[in-house]
PDB file of C-alpha atoms in Angstrom:
ATOM      1  CA  GLU A   1     -17.349 -24.484   3.505  1.00 92.00           C
ATOM      2  CA  VAL A   2     -14.992 -22.082   5.189  1.00 95.00           C
ATOM      3  CA  GLN A   3     -16.706 -20.377   8.198  1.00 97.00           C
ATOM      4  CA  LEU A   4     -15.916 -18.316  11.292  1.00 98.00           C
ATOM      5  CA  VAL A   5     -18.417 -18.045  14.106  1.00 98.00           C
ATOM      6  CA  GLU A   6     -17.830 -15.601  16.999  1.00 98.00           C
ATOM      7  CA  SER A   7     -19.466 -15.938  20.331  1.00 98.00           C
ATOM      8  CA  GLY A   8     -19.027 -14.698  23.975  1.00 98.00           C
ATOM      9  CA  GLY A   9     -20.229 -11.077  23.676  1.00 98.00           C
ATOM     10  CA  GLY A  10     -22.534  -9.434  26.091  1.00 98.00           C
ATOM     11  CA  LEU A  11     -23.200  -6.709  28.567  1.00 98.00           C
ATOM     12  CA  ILE A  12     -20.412  -6.026  31.070  1.00 97.00           C
ATOM     13  CA  GLN A  13     -19.545  -3.243  33.523  1.00 97.00           C
ATOM     14  CA  PRO A  14     -16.427  -1.148  33.250  1.00 97.00           C
ATOM     15  CA  GLY A  15     -13.446  -3.019  34.678  1.00 98.00           C
ATOM     16  CA  GLY A  16     -14.936  -6.369  33.912  1.00 98.00           C
ATOM     17  CA  SER A  17     -13.687  -9.219  31.735  1.00 98.00           C
ATOM     18  CA  LEU A  18     -15.058 -11.216  28.789  1.00 98.00           C
ATOM     19  CA  ARG A  19     -13.617 -13.953  26.604  1.00 98.00           C
ATOM     20  CA  LEU A  20     -14.700 -14.005  23.007  1.00 98.00           C
ATOM     21  CA  SER A  21     -14.432 -17.180  20.891  1.00 98.00           C
ATOM     22  CA  CYS A  22     -14.055 -17.572  17.147  1.00 98.00           C
ATOM     23  CA  ALA A  23     -14.707 -21.097  16.042  1.00 98.00           C
ATOM     24  CA  ALA A  24     -13.435 -22.021  12.597  1.00 98.00           C
ATOM     25  CA  SER A  25     -14.673 -24.706  10.194  1.00 97.00           C
ATOM     26  CA  GLY A  26     -13.459 -25.741   6.783  1.00 95.00           C
ATOM     27  CA  PHE A  27      -9.863 -24.917   7.655  1.00 95.00           C
ATOM     28  CA  THR A  28      -7.431 -25.092  10.563  1.00 96.00           C
ATOM     29  CA  VAL A  29      -6.778 -21.915  12.609  1.00 95.00           C
ATOM     30  CA  SER A  30      -3.136 -22.835  12.955  1.00 94.00           C
ATOM     31  CA  SER A  31      -2.678 -22.704   9.180  1.00 93.00           C
ATOM     32  CA  SER A  32      -3.599 -19.063   8.720  1.00 93.00           C
ATOM     33  CA  TYR A  33      -3.055 -15.950  10.774  1.00 94.00           C
ATOM     34  CA  MET A  34      -6.146 -14.897  12.572  1.00 97.00           C
ATOM     35  CA  SER A  35      -7.230 -11.419  13.557  1.00 98.00           C
ATOM     36  CA  TRP A  36      -9.785  -9.673  15.632  1.00 98.00           C
ATOM     37  CA  VAL A  37     -11.263  -6.476  14.249  1.00 98.00           C
ATOM     38  CA  ARG A  38     -13.815  -4.302  16.031  1.00 98.00           C
ATOM     39  CA  GLN A  39     -16.422  -1.718  15.016  1.00 98.00           C
ATOM     40  CA  ALA A  40     -17.794   0.791  17.549  1.00 98.00           C
ATOM     41  CA  PRO A  41     -21.441   1.817  16.946  1.00 97.00           C
ATOM     42  CA  GLY A  42     -21.619   3.999  13.827  1.00 97.00           C
ATOM     43  CA  LYS A  43     -17.862   4.007  13.418  1.00 98.00           C
ATOM     44  CA  GLY A  44     -15.307   2.381  11.086  1.00 98.00           C
ATOM     45  CA  LEU A  45     -13.236  -0.781  11.372  1.00 98.00           C
ATOM     46  CA  GLU A  46     -10.341  -0.941  13.927  1.00 98.00           C
ATOM     47  CA  TRP A  47      -7.896  -3.816  14.009  1.00 98.00           C
ATOM     48  CA  VAL A  48      -7.485  -5.200  17.493  1.00 98.00           C
ATOM     49  CA  SER A  49      -5.156  -8.224  17.631  1.00 98.00           C
ATOM     50  CA  VAL A  50      -3.474 -10.963  15.573  1.00 97.00           C
ATOM     51  CA  ILE A  51      -2.052 -14.457  16.181  1.00 97.00           C
ATOM     52  CA  TYR A  52       0.283 -15.809  13.563  1.00 96.00           C
ATOM     53  CA  THR A  53       0.850 -19.371  12.468  1.00 96.00           C
ATOM     54  CA  ASP A  54       3.972 -19.594  14.599  1.00 95.00           C
ATOM     55  CA  GLY A  55       1.911 -18.571  17.676  1.00 95.00           C
ATOM     56  CA  SER A  56       3.415 -15.042  17.938  1.00 97.00           C
ATOM     57  CA  VAL A  57       0.928 -12.259  18.676  1.00 97.00           C
ATOM     58  CA  ASN A  58       0.529  -8.556  18.434  1.00 98.00           C
ATOM     59  CA  SER A  59      -2.152  -6.107  19.553  1.00 98.00           C
ATOM     60  CA  ALA A  60      -3.246  -2.472  18.890  1.00 98.00           C
ATOM     61  CA  ASP A  61      -1.869   0.070  21.418  1.00 97.00           C
ATOM     62  CA  SER A  62      -5.481   0.777  22.494  1.00 97.00           C
ATOM     63  CA  VAL A  63      -5.739  -2.668  23.955  1.00 98.00           C
ATOM     64  CA  LYS A  64      -2.210  -3.677  24.635  1.00 98.00           C
ATOM     65  CA  GLY A  65      -1.887  -4.978  28.196  1.00 97.00           C
ATOM     66  CA  ARG A  66      -5.605  -5.558  28.524  1.00 98.00           C
ATOM     67  CA  PHE A  67      -6.543  -7.979  25.697  1.00 98.00           C
ATOM     68  CA  ILE A  68      -4.885 -11.259  25.040  1.00 98.00           C
ATOM     69  CA  ILE A  69      -5.299 -13.358  21.839  1.00 98.00           C
ATOM     70  CA  SER A  70      -4.799 -17.089  21.849  1.00 98.00           C
ATOM     71  CA  ARG A  71      -5.832 -20.241  20.056  1.00 97.00           C
ATOM     72  CA  ASP A  72      -6.704 -23.856  20.812  1.00 97.00           C
ATOM     73  CA  ASN A  73      -5.678 -25.994  17.907  1.00 96.00           C
ATOM     74  CA  SER A  74      -7.583 -28.965  19.301  1.00 97.00           C
ATOM     75  CA  LYS A  75     -10.798 -26.999  19.293  1.00 98.00           C
ATOM     76  CA  ASN A  76      -9.920 -25.062  16.064  1.00 98.00           C
ATOM     77  CA  THR A  77     -10.880 -21.860  17.861  1.00 98.00           C
ATOM     78  CA  VAL A  78      -9.258 -18.508  18.513  1.00 98.00           C
ATOM     79  CA  TYR A  79      -9.983 -16.449  21.645  1.00 98.00           C
ATOM     80  CA  LEU A  80      -9.820 -12.877  22.702  1.00 98.00           C
ATOM     81  CA  GLN A  81      -9.553 -12.438  26.484  1.00 98.00           C
ATOM     82  CA  MET A  82     -10.606  -8.928  27.284  1.00 98.00           C
ATOM     83  CA  ASN A  83      -9.729  -7.495  30.713  1.00 98.00           C
ATOM     84  CA  SER A  84     -10.193  -4.118  32.332  1.00 98.00           C
ATOM     85  CA  LEU A  85     -12.932  -3.255  29.853  1.00 98.00           C
ATOM     86  CA  ARG A  86     -13.806   0.356  29.238  1.00 98.00           C
ATOM     87  CA  ALA A  87     -16.780   2.142  27.679  1.00 97.00           C
ATOM     88  CA  GLU A  88     -14.743   2.752  24.553  1.00 97.00           C
ATOM     89  CA  ASP A  89     -14.357  -1.025  24.045  1.00 98.00           C
ATOM     90  CA  THR A  90     -18.045  -1.160  23.200  1.00 98.00           C
ATOM     91  CA  ALA A  91     -18.230  -2.538  19.667  1.00 98.00           C
ATOM     92  CA  VAL A  92     -19.071  -5.456  17.369  1.00 98.00           C
ATOM     93  CA  TYR A  93     -16.026  -7.756  17.379  1.00 98.00           C
ATOM     94  CA  TYR A  94     -15.225  -9.664  14.236  1.00 98.00           C
ATOM     95  CA  CYS A  95     -12.732 -12.365  13.659  1.00 98.00           C
ATOM     96  CA  ALA A  96     -11.121 -12.623  10.258  1.00 98.00           C
ATOM     97  CA  THR A  97      -8.459 -14.797   8.672  1.00 95.00           C
ATOM     98  CA  ALA A  98      -6.031 -14.613   5.725  1.00 92.00           C
ATOM     99  CA  ARG A  99      -6.122 -17.890   3.868  1.00 90.00           C
ATOM    100  CA  VAL A 100      -5.621 -16.514   0.410  1.00 89.00           C
ATOM    101  CA  ALA A 101      -5.526 -12.874   1.247  1.00 92.00           C
ATOM    102  CA  ALA A 102      -5.888 -10.657   4.307  1.00 93.00           C
ATOM    103  CA  GLY A 103      -9.435 -10.577   5.505  1.00 93.00           C
ATOM    104  CA  ASP A 104     -10.738 -13.060   2.924  1.00 94.00           C
ATOM    105  CA  VAL A 105     -13.108 -14.724   5.479  1.00 96.00           C
ATOM    106  CA  TRP A 106     -14.967 -12.875   8.287  1.00 98.00           C
ATOM    107  CA  GLY A 107     -17.386 -13.964  10.909  1.00 98.00           C
ATOM    108  CA  LYS A 108     -20.691 -12.205  11.562  1.00 98.00           C
ATOM    109  CA  GLY A 109     -19.412 -10.670  14.732  1.00 98.00           C
ATOM    110  CA  THR A 110     -20.378 -10.598  18.405  1.00 98.00           C
ATOM    111  CA  THR A 111     -21.484  -7.532  20.270  1.00 98.00           C
ATOM    112  CA  VAL A 112     -19.713  -6.264  23.428  1.00 98.00           C
ATOM    113  CA  THR A 113     -21.368  -3.472  25.404  1.00 98.00           C
ATOM    114  CA  VAL A 114     -19.553  -1.989  28.367  1.00 98.00           C
ATOM    115  CA  PHE A 115     -21.974   0.126  30.489  1.00 94.00           C
ATOM    116  CA  SER A 116     -21.987   1.431  33.970  1.00 85.00           C
TER     117      SER A 116
ATOM    118  CA  ILE X   1       0.515   3.483   9.106  1.00 97.00           C
ATOM    119  CA  VAL X   2      -2.317   5.941   8.420  1.00 98.00           C
ATOM    120  CA  MET X   3      -4.770   5.307   5.653  1.00 98.00           C
ATOM    121  CA  THR X   4      -6.715   8.231   4.208  1.00 98.00           C
ATOM    122  CA  GLN X   5      -9.742   7.716   2.053  1.00 98.00           C
ATOM    123  CA  THR X   6     -11.467  10.391  -0.184  1.00 98.00           C
ATOM    124  CA  PRO X   7     -14.247  11.092  -0.544  1.00 98.00           C
ATOM    125  CA  LEU X   8     -16.060  10.057   2.662  1.00 98.00           C
ATOM    126  CA  SER X   9     -19.312   9.908   0.884  1.00 98.00           C
ATOM    127  CA  LEU X  10     -20.427   9.364  -2.658  1.00 97.00           C
ATOM    128  CA  SER X  11     -23.804   9.568  -4.379  1.00 98.00           C
ATOM    129  CA  VAL X  12     -23.961   7.824  -7.687  1.00 97.00           C
ATOM    130  CA  THR X  13     -26.537   7.433 -10.385  1.00 97.00           C
ATOM    131  CA  PRO X  14     -26.972   3.764 -11.352  1.00 97.00           C
ATOM    132  CA  GLY X  15     -25.035   2.868 -14.374  1.00 98.00           C
ATOM    133  CA  GLN X  16     -22.484   5.652 -13.788  1.00 98.00           C
ATOM    134  CA  PRO X  17     -18.880   5.090 -12.682  1.00 98.00           C
ATOM    135  CA  ALA X  18     -17.569   5.707  -9.194  1.00 98.00           C
ATOM    136  CA  SER X  19     -14.029   6.086  -7.870  1.00 98.00           C
ATOM    137  CA  ILE X  20     -12.579   6.074  -4.369  1.00 98.00           C
ATOM    138  CA  SER X  21      -9.045   7.101  -3.493  1.00 98.00           C
ATOM    139  CA  CYS X  22      -6.862   5.789  -0.646  1.00 98.00           C
ATOM    140  CA  ARG X  23      -3.521   7.049   0.471  1.00 98.00           C
ATOM    141  CA  SER X  24      -1.069   5.734   2.928  1.00 98.00           C
ATOM    142  CA  ASN X  25       1.600   7.729   4.754  1.00 98.00           C
ATOM    143  CA  GLN X  26       4.162   4.926   3.979  1.00 98.00           C
ATOM    144  CA  SER X  27       4.774   2.766   1.027  1.00 98.00           C
ATOM    145  CA  LEU X  28       2.899  -0.477   0.994  1.00 98.00           C
ATOM    146  CA  LEU X  29       5.437  -2.062  -1.337  1.00 98.00           C
ATOM    147  CA  HIS X  30       7.043  -4.928   0.467  1.00 97.00           C
ATOM    148  CA  SER X  31      10.628  -6.175  -0.199  1.00 97.00           C
ATOM    149  CA  ASP X  32       8.973  -9.328  -1.556  1.00 96.00           C
ATOM    150  CA  GLY X  33       7.631  -7.299  -4.444  1.00 97.00           C
ATOM    151  CA  ARG X  34       4.016  -7.422  -3.335  1.00 97.00           C
ATOM    152  CA  THR X  35       1.906  -4.423  -2.412  1.00 98.00           C
ATOM    153  CA  TYR X  36      -0.346  -5.064   0.646  1.00 98.00           C
ATOM    154  CA  LEU X  37      -3.421  -2.934  -0.087  1.00 98.00           C
ATOM    155  CA  TYR X  38      -6.902  -4.287   0.023  1.00 98.00           C
ATOM    156  CA  TRP X  39     -10.501  -3.053  -0.554  1.00 98.00           C
ATOM    157  CA  TYR X  40     -13.593  -4.204   1.333  1.00 98.00           C
ATOM    158  CA  LEU X  41     -17.287  -3.509   1.107  1.00 98.00           C
ATOM    159  CA  GLN X  42     -19.451  -3.504   4.158  1.00 98.00           C
ATOM    160  CA  LYS X  43     -23.131  -3.654   3.416  1.00 98.00           C
ATOM    161  CA  SER X  44     -25.638  -2.528   6.079  1.00 97.00           C
ATOM    162  CA  GLY X  45     -25.820  -5.003   8.962  1.00 97.00           C
ATOM    163  CA  GLN X  46     -23.215  -7.249   7.370  1.00 98.00           C
ATOM    164  CA  SER X  47     -19.612  -8.196   7.935  1.00 98.00           C
ATOM    165  CA  PRO X  48     -17.009  -6.635   5.580  1.00 98.00           C
ATOM    166  CA  GLN X  49     -16.368  -8.605   2.414  1.00 98.00           C
ATOM    167  CA  LEU X  50     -13.068  -8.627   0.482  1.00 98.00           C
ATOM    168  CA  LEU X  51     -13.270  -7.135  -3.019  1.00 98.00           C
ATOM    169  CA  ILE X  52      -9.731  -6.518  -4.089  1.00 98.00           C
ATOM    170  CA  TYR X  53      -6.448  -7.838  -2.716  1.00 98.00           C
ATOM    171  CA  GLU X  54      -2.890  -6.717  -3.366  1.00 98.00           C
ATOM    172  CA  VAL X  55      -3.974  -3.575  -5.198  1.00 98.00           C
ATOM    173  CA  SER X  56      -5.627  -5.018  -8.269  1.00 98.00           C
ATOM    174  CA  ASN X  57      -6.665  -8.672  -7.816  1.00 98.00           C
ATOM    175  CA  ARG X  58     -10.385  -9.274  -7.639  1.00 98.00           C
ATOM    176  CA  PHE X  59     -11.357 -11.798  -5.012  1.00 97.00           C
ATOM    177  CA  SER X  60     -13.429 -14.843  -5.908  1.00 96.00           C
ATOM    178  CA  GLY X  61     -16.949 -13.949  -6.959  1.00 97.00           C
ATOM    179  CA  VAL X  62     -16.344 -10.218  -7.249  1.00 98.00           C
ATOM    180  CA  PRO X  63     -17.942  -8.708 -10.320  1.00 98.00           C
ATOM    181  CA  GLU X  64     -15.668  -7.386 -13.081  1.00 98.00           C
ATOM    182  CA  ARG X  65     -17.039  -3.898 -12.689  1.00 98.00           C
ATOM    183  CA  PHE X  66     -14.831  -3.533  -9.654  1.00 98.00           C
ATOM    184  CA  SER X  67     -11.212  -2.796 -10.280  1.00 98.00           C
ATOM    185  CA  GLY X  68      -8.241  -1.557  -8.297  1.00 98.00           C
ATOM    186  CA  SER X  69      -5.106   0.287  -9.232  1.00 98.00           C
ATOM    187  CA  GLY X  70      -2.203   2.154  -7.766  1.00 98.00           C
ATOM    188  CA  SER X  71       1.260   1.798  -6.342  1.00 98.00           C
ATOM    189  CA  GLY X  72       3.425   2.766  -3.455  1.00 97.00           C
ATOM    190  CA  THR X  73       1.133   5.106  -1.433  1.00 98.00           C
ATOM    191  CA  ASP X  74      -1.688   6.083  -3.824  1.00 98.00           C
ATOM    192  CA  PHE X  75      -4.537   3.713  -4.682  1.00 98.00           C
ATOM    193  CA  THR X  76      -7.937   3.854  -6.400  1.00 98.00           C
ATOM    194  CA  LEU X  77     -10.999   1.580  -6.386  1.00 98.00           C
ATOM    195  CA  LYS X  78     -13.233   2.013  -9.422  1.00 98.00           C
ATOM    196  CA  ILE X  79     -16.702   0.773 -10.085  1.00 98.00           C
ATOM    197  CA  SER X  80     -17.295   0.966 -13.853  1.00 98.00           C
ATOM    198  CA  ARG X  81     -21.065   1.022 -13.622  1.00 98.00           C
ATOM    199  CA  VAL X  82     -22.658   1.263 -10.177  1.00 98.00           C
ATOM    200  CA  GLU X  83     -25.491  -0.978  -9.448  1.00 98.00           C
ATOM    201  CA  ALA X  84     -28.042  -0.769  -6.517  1.00 97.00           C
ATOM    202  CA  GLU X  85     -26.318  -3.729  -4.746  1.00 97.00           C
ATOM    203  CA  ASP X  86     -23.037  -1.763  -4.513  1.00 98.00           C
ATOM    204  CA  VAL X  87     -24.463   0.449  -1.781  1.00 98.00           C
ATOM    205  CA  GLY X  88     -22.463   0.326   1.442  1.00 98.00           C
ATOM    206  CA  VAL X  89     -19.263   1.514   3.058  1.00 98.00           C
ATOM    207  CA  TYR X  90     -15.975   0.831   1.277  1.00 98.00           C
ATOM    208  CA  TYR X  91     -12.819   0.480   3.232  1.00 98.00           C
ATOM    209  CA  CYS X  92      -9.209   0.301   2.081  1.00 98.00           C
ATOM    210  CA  MET X  93      -6.732  -1.551   4.333  1.00 98.00           C
ATOM    211  CA  GLN X  94      -3.025  -2.119   4.530  1.00 98.00           C
ATOM    212  CA  SER X  95      -1.373  -5.279   5.896  1.00 97.00           C
ATOM    213  CA  ILE X  96       2.328  -4.533   5.328  1.00 97.00           C
ATOM    214  CA  HIS X  97       2.537  -3.775   9.028  1.00 95.00           C
ATOM    215  CA  LEU X  98      -0.297  -5.252  11.045  1.00 96.00           C
ATOM    216  CA  TRP X  99      -3.689  -3.945   9.675  1.00 96.00           C
ATOM    217  CA  THR X 100      -4.873  -0.399   9.355  1.00 97.00           C
ATOM    218  CA  PHE X 101      -8.166   0.619   7.782  1.00 98.00           C
ATOM    219  CA  GLY X 102      -9.185   3.878   6.057  1.00 98.00           C
ATOM    220  CA  GLN X 103     -12.022   5.856   7.532  1.00 98.00           C
ATOM    221  CA  GLY X 104     -14.500   4.356   5.027  1.00 98.00           C
ATOM    222  CA  THR X 105     -16.393   5.831   2.046  1.00 98.00           C
ATOM    223  CA  LYS X 106     -20.191   5.594   2.167  1.00 98.00           C
ATOM    224  CA  VAL X 107     -21.642   4.983  -1.345  1.00 98.00           C
ATOM    225  CA  GLU X 108     -25.339   5.614  -1.971  1.00 98.00           C
ATOM    226  CA  ILE X 109     -27.549   5.580  -4.903  1.00 96.00           C
ATOM    227  CA  LYS X 110     -29.009   8.782  -6.292  1.00 94.00           C
TER     228      LYS X 110
END
């Protein structure tokens, strides 16, 4: 069964750092492009970052220079390193992939709360 | 790319049809001939689930009452006969350049 499981969320003060993980099963993360999408409380979906099969990456302007996406093929896991966190980064963070079509598999999400 | 959905909310009687519009400010037709427009449903407390990919292709397990149409910059999701389980927020998304989502359309049952 194809599955994505996110972890690493929590409570963090502004300016702090967190690393989110997205563990995949049923497929290899290097064979599909992987994205992080977030959803602030009561708001819509916002794409955050992507890592392609060739290892190239891209991020939304709102997180560029602060968030870094990476993957570990040996662990079949994708990461989102989040630095210089702000209150507006508070959200549920989902990872999603594109095996057949964009966003065909999503994880259940992990919650990040930035509070002072 | 900006995605604009209308309406933002919809109240539907069970068994009646429903329609959601999505417009992009740039064409989603790629030079490879494919149009990168998707529809998702997010039920309360759940992750988004893919309904339609590349405008009109139903994803695995999606009921036939869901259909997608459109081209270029104008797209529509139709539910032929709404059922109670269709309640949630529907999002369109483009992936021709990164990913951008519409604001979402909340569908509820009358």
